[in-house]
Coordinates of C-alpha atoms in Angstrom, one line a residue:
M178 CA -19.7 -7.9 39.5
A179 CA -21.9 -8.2 36.4
D180 CA -23.6 -4.9 37.3
T181 CA -20.2 -3.2 37.6
H182 CA -19.2 -4.5 34.2
I183 CA -22.3 -3.2 32.6
T184 CA -21.8 0.2 34.3
Q185 CA -18.2 0.4 33.1
A186 CA -19.1 -0.6 29.6
Q187 CA -21.9 2.0 29.5
Q188 CA -19.5 4.5 31.0
Q189 CA -17.0 3.9 28.2
A190 CA -19.7 4.0 25.5
D191 CA -21.0 7.3 26.9
L192 CA -17.5 8.8 26.9
Q193 CA -16.9 7.7 23.3
K194 CA -20.2 9.2 22.2
R195 CA -19.6 12.5 23.9
L196 CA -16.1 12.8 22.5
W197 CA -17.3 12.1 18.9
A198 CA -20.1 14.7 19.4
I199 CA -17.4 17.3 20.4
A200 CA -15.3 16.4 17.4
N201 CA -18.2 17.3 15.1
D202 CA -18.0 20.9 16.4
L203 CA -14.7 21.2 14.6
R204 CA -16.0 19.8 11.2
G205 CA -16.9 23.0 9.4
N206 CA -15.1 23.0 6.1
M207 CA -12.3 20.7 7.3
D208 CA -12.0 17.0 6.2
A209 CA -11.6 14.2 8.7
S210 CA -7.8 14.2 8.6
E211 CA -7.7 17.9 9.5
Y212 CA -10.1 18.1 12.4
R213 CA -8.7 14.8 13.7
N214 CA -5.4 16.5 14.4
Y215 CA -7.1 19.3 16.5
M216 CA -9.4 17.0 18.4
L217 CA -6.9 14.3 19.2
G218 CA -4.3 17.0 20.0
L219 CA -6.5 18.8 22.5
I220 CA -7.5 15.5 24.2
F221 CA -3.8 14.6 24.4
Y222 CA -2.9 17.9 25.9
R223 CA -5.5 17.6 28.5
F224 CA -4.3 14.1 29.3
L225 CA -0.7 15.4 29.7
S226 CA -1.8 18.3 31.8
G227 CA -3.8 16.0 34.1
K228 CA -0.7 13.8 34.6
V229 CA 1.4 16.7 35.7
E230 CA -1.2 18.2 38.0
D231 CA -1.9 14.8 39.7
Y232 CA 1.7 14.0 40.2
A233 CA 2.5 17.5 41.5
N234 CA -0.4 17.2 44.0
Q235 CA 1.0 13.8 45.1
L236 CA 4.4 15.4 45.7
L237 CA 2.9 18.3 47.7
A238 CA 0.4 16.1 49.6
N239 CA 2.2 16.7 52.9
D240 CA 2.6 20.4 52.3
D241 CA 0.0 23.1 52.7
L242 CA 0.7 24.3 49.2
S243 CA -1.0 24.2 45.8
F244 CA 1.0 23.3 42.7
A245 CA 0.8 27.0 41.6
A246 CA 1.9 28.3 45.0
A247 CA 4.8 25.9 45.3
Y248 CA 6.0 26.6 41.8
A249 CA 6.0 30.3 42.5
Q250 CA 8.6 29.8 45.2
P251 CA 12.2 29.9 43.7
E252 CA 13.6 27.5 46.3
I253 CA 11.0 24.9 45.4
Q254 CA 10.5 25.5 41.7
A255 CA 13.6 23.9 40.3
G256 CA 13.4 20.7 42.4
L257 CA 9.7 20.3 41.7
K258 CA 10.2 20.6 37.9
Q259 CA 13.1 18.2 38.0
E260 CA 11.2 15.6 39.9
I261 CA 8.2 15.8 37.5
V262 CA 10.3 15.7 34.3
G263 CA 12.4 12.8 35.7
T264 CA 9.3 10.7 36.3
L265 CA 6.9 11.8 33.5
G266 CA 9.5 12.9 30.9
F267 CA 7.8 16.4 30.4
F268 CA 6.6 19.3 32.4
I269 CA 3.7 21.9 32.2
E270 CA 3.8 25.1 34.2
P271 CA 0.8 25.8 36.4
Q272 CA -0.3 28.7 34.1
Y273 CA -0.4 26.4 31.1
L274 CA -2.4 23.6 32.8
Y275 CA -5.5 22.7 31.0
S276 CA -7.5 23.7 34.0
A277 CA -5.8 27.1 34.1
L278 CA -6.5 27.7 30.4
V279 CA -10.2 26.8 31.0
Q280 CA -10.3 29.3 33.8
D281 CA -8.8 31.9 31.5
I282 CA -11.7 31.1 29.1
H283 CA -14.2 31.7 31.8
D284 CA -12.5 34.9 32.8
G285 CA -12.3 36.2 29.2
N286 CA -8.5 36.1 29.3
F287 CA -7.9 33.3 26.8
D288 CA -6.6 33.5 23.2
I289 CA -5.3 30.8 20.9
E290 CA -1.8 32.2 21.0
K291 CA -1.6 31.3 24.7
L292 CA -2.6 27.7 23.8
Q293 CA 0.1 27.7 21.2
S294 CA 2.6 28.8 23.9
A295 CA 1.4 26.0 26.2
V296 CA 1.9 23.2 23.7
N297 CA 5.3 24.6 22.7
A298 CA 6.3 24.6 26.3
V299 CA 5.6 20.8 26.6
Q300 CA 8.2 20.0 24.0
D301 CA 10.7 22.6 25.3
S302 CA 10.5 20.9 28.8
T303 CA 11.9 17.7 27.3
I304 CA 15.0 19.3 25.7
G305 CA 18.1 17.6 27.0
Q306 CA 16.0 14.8 28.7
D307 CA 15.9 11.1 27.8
S308 CA 12.3 11.8 26.6
Q309 CA 13.3 14.5 24.0
D310 CA 12.9 12.3 20.9
D311 CA 9.7 10.9 22.2
F312 CA 8.0 14.3 22.5
R313 CA 9.7 16.2 19.6
G314 CA 7.1 17.6 17.2
L315 CA 4.1 15.9 18.9
F316 CA 1.8 18.9 18.3
T317 CA 3.2 19.9 14.8
D318 CA 0.0 18.9 13.1
M319 CA -2.2 20.9 15.3
D320 CA -1.8 24.1 13.3
L321 CA -3.5 26.8 15.5
S322 CA -2.7 29.5 13.0
S323 CA -4.7 27.9 10.2
N324 CA -7.4 29.9 8.5
R325 CA -9.6 26.8 8.5
L326 CA -10.2 27.5 12.2
G327 CA -11.2 31.1 11.4
S328 CA -9.9 34.1 9.5
T329 CA -9.0 36.1 12.7
V330 CA -7.3 35.3 16.0
A331 CA -10.5 36.0 17.7
Q332 CA -12.5 33.5 15.6
R333 CA -9.8 30.8 16.0
S334 CA -9.7 31.5 19.8
D335 CA -13.5 31.2 20.1
L336 CA -13.6 27.8 18.3
M337 CA -10.8 26.3 20.3
A338 CA -12.4 27.7 23.5
K339 CA -15.7 26.0 22.7
V340 CA -14.0 22.7 22.2
M341 CA -11.8 23.0 25.3
L342 CA -14.8 23.8 27.4
N343 CA -16.7 20.8 26.1
L344 CA -13.7 18.6 26.8
A345 CA -13.4 20.1 30.3
D346 CA -16.8 18.7 31.2
I347 CA -15.7 15.1 30.6
P348 CA -14.1 13.2 33.5
F349 CA -10.6 12.1 32.4
D350 CA -9.1 10.8 35.7
A351 CA -9.1 7.2 36.7
D352 CA -11.2 7.8 39.8
D353 CA -14.0 9.1 37.8
L354 CA -13.8 6.6 35.0
Q355 CA -13.0 3.6 37.2
I356 CA -11.5 1.9 34.1
D357 CA -8.8 2.6 31.7
A358 CA -11.4 4.0 29.3
L359 CA -9.6 7.1 28.1
G360 CA -7.0 5.3 26.0
D361 CA -9.7 3.1 24.5
A362 CA -11.9 6.2 23.8
Y363 CA -9.0 7.8 22.1
E364 CA -8.5 4.8 19.9
Y365 CA -12.3 4.8 19.3
L366 CA -11.9 8.3 17.9
I367 CA -9.1 7.2 15.7
G368 CA -11.3 4.5 14.3
Q369 CA -14.2 7.0 13.7
F370 CA -11.8 9.3 11.9
A371 CA -10.6 6.4 9.8
A372 CA -14.2 5.6 8.8
S373 CA -14.5 9.2 7.6
A374 CA -11.2 9.4 5.8
G375 CA -11.9 7.1 2.8
K376 CA -8.8 5.6 1.1
K377 CA -6.4 7.4 3.4
A378 CA -7.7 5.5 6.4
G379 CA -5.6 2.4 5.7
E380 CA -2.5 4.4 6.2
F381 CA -3.0 4.7 9.9
Y382 CA -5.6 2.3 11.2
T383 CA -6.0 -1.5 11.4
P384 CA -9.6 -2.6 12.4
Q385 CA -9.6 -3.7 16.0
Q386 CA -10.9 -7.2 15.3
V387 CA -8.1 -7.9 12.8
S388 CA -5.6 -6.6 15.3
K389 CA -7.0 -9.0 17.9
I390 CA -6.3 -11.9 15.6
L391 CA -2.7 -11.0 15.0
A392 CA -2.1 -10.2 18.6
G393 CA -3.7 -13.5 19.7
I394 CA -1.6 -15.5 17.3
V395 CA 1.8 -13.9 18.2
T396 CA 1.1 -14.3 22.0
L397 CA -0.1 -17.9 22.0
G398 CA 1.7 -20.0 24.6
R399 CA 3.5 -17.0 26.2
D400 CA 2.7 -15.1 29.4
R401 CA 4.8 -12.1 28.5
L402 CA 6.9 -10.5 25.8
Q403 CA 10.0 -8.6 26.2
S404 CA 9.5 -6.8 22.9
V405 CA 7.1 -6.3 20.0
Y406 CA 7.8 -4.6 16.7
D407 CA 5.6 -3.1 14.0
P408 CA 7.6 -1.8 10.9
T409 CA 4.5 0.1 9.6
M410 CA 2.9 1.0 12.9
G411 CA 0.3 3.6 11.7
S412 CA -1.5 4.9 14.8
G413 CA 0.1 2.2 17.0
S414 CA -3.2 0.3 17.5
L415 CA -1.7 -3.1 16.5
L416 CA 1.2 -2.7 19.0
L417 CA -1.2 -1.8 21.7
R418 CA -3.5 -4.8 20.9
V419 CA -0.5 -7.1 21.5
G420 CA -0.1 -5.4 24.9
D421 CA -3.7 -6.0 25.7
S422 CA -3.2 -9.7 25.2
I423 CA -0.2 -10.2 27.5
P424 CA 2.3 -7.9 29.3
V425 CA 4.8 -6.3 27.0
A426 CA 8.0 -4.7 28.3
E427 CA 9.1 -2.7 25.2
Y428 CA 7.3 -1.4 22.1
Y429 CA 9.2 -0.7 18.9
G430 CA 7.8 0.8 15.6
Q431 CA 8.6 2.7 12.5
E432 CA 6.2 4.9 10.5
L433 CA 6.8 6.8 7.2
N434 CA 4.0 9.4 7.6
G435 CA 4.9 12.1 10.1
T436 CA 1.3 12.9 11.1
T437 CA 0.6 9.3 11.7
Y438 CA 3.9 8.9 13.6
N439 CA 2.8 11.7 16.0
L440 CA -0.6 9.9 16.4
A441 CA 1.1 6.7 17.4
R442 CA 3.2 8.4 20.1
M443 CA 0.1 10.0 21.5
N444 CA -1.8 6.7 21.4
L445 CA 0.9 4.9 23.3
L446 CA 1.2 7.5 26.0
M447 CA -2.6 7.7 26.3
H448 CA -2.7 4.0 26.9
G449 CA -0.3 4.3 29.8
V450 CA 2.9 3.3 28.0
N451 CA 5.7 5.3 29.6
Y452 CA 8.1 7.0 27.2
A453 CA 10.9 4.9 28.5
R454 CA 9.1 1.7 27.3
F455 CA 8.7 2.6 23.7
D456 CA 11.2 3.4 20.9
V457 CA 9.5 4.5 17.7
Y458 CA 10.9 6.2 14.7
N459 CA 9.7 8.4 11.8
G460 CA 11.2 7.1 8.5
D461 CA 10.9 4.7 5.5
T462 CA 11.2 1.2 6.8
L463 CA 12.5 -0.3 3.6
E464 CA 15.0 2.5 2.8
D465 CA 16.1 3.4 6.3
D466 CA 16.0 0.5 8.8
H467 CA 16.2 2.2 12.1
Y468 CA 16.5 -1.1 14.0
D469 CA 19.2 -2.7 11.9
G470 CA 20.7 -5.6 13.8
Q471 CA 17.9 -5.8 16.4
S472 CA 15.5 -8.7 16.8
F473 CA 12.2 -8.9 18.6
D474 CA 10.0 -11.5 20.3
A475 CA 6.9 -10.7 18.2
V476 CA 6.6 -8.9 14.9
V477 CA 3.2 -7.7 13.6
A478 CA 2.2 -5.5 10.7
N479 CA -0.5 -4.4 8.3
P480 CA 1.8 -2.8 5.6
P481 CA 0.5 -0.7 2.7
Y482 CA -0.7 -3.2 0.0
S483 CA 1.3 -3.5 -3.2
A484 CA 3.2 -0.3 -2.5
N485 CA 5.9 1.1 -4.8
W486 CA 9.5 0.8 -3.6
N487 CA 13.0 1.1 -5.0
P488 CA 14.6 -2.4 -5.2
D489 CA 17.8 -1.1 -6.8
G490 CA 20.8 -2.4 -4.9
K491 CA 18.7 -4.1 -2.3
L492 CA 20.3 -7.5 -2.9
E493 CA 23.3 -6.1 -1.1
D494 CA 21.1 -5.6 1.9
E495 CA 21.2 -8.3 4.5
R496 CA 17.5 -8.3 4.8
F497 CA 16.9 -9.3 1.1
R498 CA 20.2 -10.9 -0.1
K499 CA 19.5 -14.6 0.5
Y500 CA 16.3 -14.7 -1.6
G501 CA 18.2 -14.0 -4.8
K502 CA 15.4 -11.8 -6.2
T503 CA 13.8 -8.6 -5.0
A504 CA 10.1 -7.9 -4.8
P505 CA 8.8 -6.1 -7.9
K506 CA 9.1 -2.3 -8.0
S507 CA 5.3 -1.9 -7.9
K508 CA 4.6 -4.6 -5.2
A509 CA 6.7 -4.2 -2.1
D510 CA 4.6 -6.9 -0.2
F511 CA 7.4 -9.4 0.1
A512 CA 10.0 -6.8 0.8
F513 CA 8.1 -6.0 4.0
V514 CA 7.9 -9.7 4.8
E515 CA 11.6 -10.2 4.3
H516 CA 12.3 -7.1 6.5
M517 CA 10.1 -8.5 9.2
L518 CA 11.7 -12.0 9.1
Y519 CA 15.1 -10.3 9.5
H520 CA 14.0 -8.8 12.7
L521 CA 12.2 -11.8 14.2
R522 CA 14.0 -13.7 16.9
A523 CA 14.6 -17.4 16.5
D524 CA 11.8 -18.4 18.9
G525 CA 9.5 -15.6 18.0
T526 CA 6.2 -15.4 16.0
M527 CA 5.3 -13.0 13.2
A528 CA 1.9 -12.2 11.7
V529 CA 1.3 -9.9 8.8
V530 CA -1.8 -8.9 6.8
L531 CA -1.3 -8.9 3.0
P532 CA -3.3 -8.9 -0.2
H533 CA -4.2 -12.3 -1.7
G534 CA -1.8 -11.8 -4.6
V535 CA 1.2 -12.7 -2.5
L536 CA -0.2 -16.3 -2.3
F537 CA 0.0 -17.0 -6.0
R538 CA 1.8 -14.4 -8.1
G539 CA 4.7 -15.7 -10.0
A540 CA 8.0 -14.4 -11.3
A541 CA 10.2 -12.9 -8.5
E542 CA 7.5 -13.2 -5.9
G543 CA 7.0 -16.9 -6.8
K544 CA 10.7 -17.5 -6.2
I545 CA 10.8 -15.6 -2.9
R546 CA 7.7 -17.5 -1.7
R547 CA 9.3 -20.8 -2.7
Y548 CA 12.5 -20.0 -0.9
M549 CA 10.6 -19.2 2.3
I550 CA 8.8 -22.5 2.2
E551 CA 11.4 -24.8 0.7
Q552 CA 14.7 -23.5 2.1
D553 CA 13.8 -21.5 5.3
N554 CA 10.7 -23.4 6.3
V555 CA 9.3 -20.3 8.0
L556 CA 5.7 -20.1 6.8
D557 CA 3.4 -21.6 9.4
A558 CA -0.1 -20.6 8.4
V559 CA -2.3 -18.8 5.8
I560 CA -5.6 -17.3 7.0
G561 CA -8.0 -15.9 4.5
L562 CA -10.0 -13.0 5.8
P563 CA -13.4 -11.7 4.5
A564 CA -13.5 -8.9 1.9
N565 CA -14.3 -5.3 2.9
L566 CA -12.9 -5.4 6.4
F567 CA -10.6 -2.5 6.0
Y568 CA -11.3 1.2 5.6
G569 CA -10.4 2.5 2.2
T570 CA -10.3 -0.9 0.4
S571 CA -12.7 -3.7 -0.2
I572 CA -10.2 -6.3 -1.4
P573 CA -9.9 -9.6 0.5
T574 CA -6.8 -10.0 2.6
A575 CA -4.9 -12.9 4.2
I576 CA -2.9 -13.2 7.4
L577 CA 0.5 -15.0 7.0
V578 CA 2.0 -16.4 10.1
F579 CA 5.8 -17.1 10.2
K580 CA 8.0 -18.9 12.7
K581 CA 11.7 -19.7 12.5
N582 CA 11.8 -22.7 14.9
R583 CA 9.4 -25.0 13.0
T584 CA 10.0 -28.8 13.2
T585 CA 7.6 -29.8 10.4
K586 CA 7.1 -28.4 6.9
D587 CA 3.3 -28.6 6.7
I588 CA 1.3 -25.3 6.5
L589 CA -2.1 -24.6 8.1
F590 CA -4.7 -23.0 5.8
I591 CA -7.8 -21.4 7.3
D592 CA -10.6 -20.0 5.1
A593 CA -12.4 -17.5 7.2
S594 CA -13.7 -15.5 4.2
K595 CA -17.3 -16.2 5.3
E596 CA -16.7 -15.3 8.9
F597 CA -18.2 -11.8 9.1
E598 CA -21.3 -9.8 9.8
K599 CA -22.3 -7.0 7.4
G600 CA -21.9 -3.5 8.6
K601 CA -23.0 -0.2 7.2
N602 CA -19.8 0.5 5.3
Q603 CA -17.5 -2.3 6.2
N604 CA -17.9 -6.0 7.1
N605 CA -17.1 -6.8 10.7
L606 CA -15.7 -9.8 12.6
T607 CA -17.5 -10.7 15.9
D608 CA -15.6 -11.6 19.0
D609 CA -16.7 -15.2 18.5
Q610 CA -15.4 -15.3 15.0
V611 CA -12.1 -13.8 16.1
E612 CA -11.8 -16.5 18.8
K613 CA -12.7 -19.2 16.4
I614 CA -9.9 -18.2 14.0
I615 CA -7.3 -18.0 16.9
Q616 CA -8.4 -21.3 18.4
T617 CA -8.3 -23.0 15.0
Y618 CA -4.7 -21.8 14.5
A619 CA -3.8 -23.0 18.0
D620 CA -5.4 -26.5 17.5
R621 CA -3.9 -27.0 14.0
K622 CA -6.4 -29.6 12.9
D623 CA -8.6 -30.1 9.9
I624 CA -12.1 -28.7 10.0
E625 CA -14.3 -29.4 7.1
K626 CA -14.8 -26.5 4.8
F627 CA -12.8 -24.2 7.1
A628 CA -9.2 -25.4 7.8
H629 CA -6.7 -27.9 6.5
V630 CA -3.1 -28.8 7.4
A631 CA -1.5 -29.2 4.0
S632 CA 1.6 -31.4 3.7
Y633 CA 4.8 -30.1 2.2
E634 CA 4.2 -32.6 -0.6
D635 CA 0.8 -31.0 -1.4
I636 CA 2.5 -27.6 -1.5
V637 CA 5.1 -28.9 -4.0
K638 CA 2.4 -30.5 -6.1
N639 CA 0.7 -27.1 -6.3
E640 CA 4.1 -25.6 -7.4
F641 CA 4.2 -23.5 -4.2
N642 CA 0.9 -21.7 -5.1
L643 CA -0.8 -21.0 -1.8
N644 CA -4.2 -19.9 -3.1
I645 CA -6.5 -21.0 -0.3
P646 CA -9.2 -22.8 -2.3
R647 CA -6.5 -25.3 -3.5
Y648 CA -6.3 -26.6 0.1
V649 CA -9.6 -25.8 1.8
D650 CA -12.6 -27.0 -0.2
T651 CA -15.6 -24.7 0.7
F652 CA -17.8 -25.9 -2.2
E653 CA -21.4 -26.2 -1.2
E654 CA -23.2 -28.8 -3.4
E655 CA -26.5 -27.6 -4.7
P656 CA -29.5 -29.8 -3.7
P657 CA -30.6 -32.2 -6.5
V658 CA -33.2 -30.9 -8.8
D659 CA -36.6 -32.7 -8.9
V660 CA -37.2 -32.8 -12.7
D661 CA -40.8 -34.0 -12.4
Q662 CA -41.7 -31.2 -10.1
L663 CA -39.9 -28.7 -12.4
V664 CA -41.9 -29.9 -15.4
A665 CA -45.1 -29.6 -13.4
D666 CA -44.2 -26.1 -12.2
I667 CA -43.6 -25.0 -15.8
H668 CA -46.9 -26.5 -17.0
Q669 CA -48.7 -24.7 -14.1
T670 CA -47.0 -21.4 -15.1
D671 CA -48.0 -21.8 -18.7
Q672 CA -51.7 -22.4 -17.7
E673 CA -51.7 -19.3 -15.5
L674 CA -50.1 -17.2 -18.3
A675 CA -52.8 -18.4 -20.8
Q676 CA -55.5 -17.5 -18.3
S677 CA -54.1 -14.0 -17.8
E678 CA -53.8 -13.5 -21.6
A679 CA -57.5 -14.6 -22.1
A680 CA -58.7 -12.2 -19.3
F681 CA -56.7 -9.4 -20.9
S682 CA -58.2 -10.1 -24.3
Q683 CA -61.7 -10.1 -22.9
L684 CA -61.0 -6.8 -21.2
L685 CA -59.9 -5.2 -24.5
N686 CA -63.0 -6.5 -26.3
D687 CA -65.3 -5.1 -23.6
L688 CA -63.5 -1.8 -23.9
V689 CA -64.1 -1.7 -27.7
G690 CA -67.8 -2.5 -27.3
Q691 CA -68.3 0.4 -24.9
N692 CA -66.3 3.0 -26.8
P693 CA -66.4 3.5 -30.6
D694 CA -62.9 5.1 -30.6
A695 CA -61.4 2.2 -28.8
Q696 CA -61.1 0.1 -32.0
Q697 CA -58.3 2.5 -33.2
Q698 CA -56.6 2.2 -29.8
L699 CA -56.9 -1.6 -29.9
T700 CA -55.2 -1.7 -33.3
K701 CA -52.3 0.3 -31.9
I702 CA -51.9 -2.0 -29.0
K703 CA -51.8 -5.1 -31.3
E704 CA -49.2 -3.4 -33.4
L705 CA -47.0 -2.9 -30.3
F706 CA -47.6 -6.3 -28.7
G707 CA -48.7 -8.5 -31.6
D708 CA -52.1 -9.9 -32.5
D709 CA -52.0 -12.6 -29.8

């Protein structure tokens, strides 16, 4: 069994390495966000194509017909297409299958316009189906007419053909991979693109280890979830991490950035989440709450830190009304928290990553924080994370955990700021460190210099300031200084310095005795450094 695990892990690592090498063929003059769209779009198209081809072959297993031959017969075509669309939610004609396009490349019959027709046909096949919204605009960001791919159709065709042939050499089907590696490899690429994207990376990617902490916390004590919701879902990685922890029936999410929204839908599908099991929406969560009135078993998020928003009129909104104050115009952090709490079921758990400022800033934020603790009693834990974990920002962050069914008013504080290993560009959390944080939250016990369960009275004494050092003392006392040894060391240093000065002086005198011109040089040295 161990050998199989090693083989599978190596298989996955090899797949990720090969995919990233292919991605580099597209670099040219494009930045990471541009070639990401082409690379991930092509992988996704090949994945969809393989799904159609495999399912068609299953349907035709008892017939002596290929998919292409069966589809060419009018009496079979309509029923075959209907069956595939009904199950998969989309359809790809045999001529547009990835394998058919690769054959066209080998035969010299391929051009980029045919690829454009192929991706357009995927969306067209969903029109009027339940899956229409889930597939609409999926390939919008893969602009095959862009001059960045080449100044002519022939140049663009050659570049896409090169990448498609490279992808064709990689096994994508489960029999070859033996593990669900493709979805993980896809997410690996998203992470690699995030590492190359600078400040923009935080818009679409939460580091895997941070996602594991949030997922581990919201799934504690449960063997399944009916629903999980992320109001700022980015590429969907956090939603999927919850699904990795325990079975999830339905995934919900909202994302403002259209490109990132497309990426999330692809990511969900690539991880085997059928279109009927997710409901995601492209829009501004705070301005346009697509899920108004709905609540979810678990709510997770890594929202944009201290983002601008428009608080005008928001106290009339059910999500924000009871707090009496709105989050500042330039800091929407608590607006996201209020939105998430509104959508959390009474017996659910919510975990959100936020900048440390939400723990202690005053004015309106201070009043909101106090209401959540004093009136609603929903804040369950504060977990301080190390700095420089996230792409695009080095600031330290904290995970805030909320529950609505709390029976006590104490709050668990965990200071995990030193739980990291240094990486090339970002700090990283190890699996052991992730497990330590989750287990500490589950145990809810004091651990010296790491965790403390603060009483409500302590919180009140600190005027609802949640700055972690007020509750977890991580001060390391310096060892006592041996004064006698220090004096002896200083005396020894003085003696060594005197000896060095004497040796240098003798060296200068010897130099003068050997060289008549040296006296003038010695005088200049003394002017610079003094007679001593």
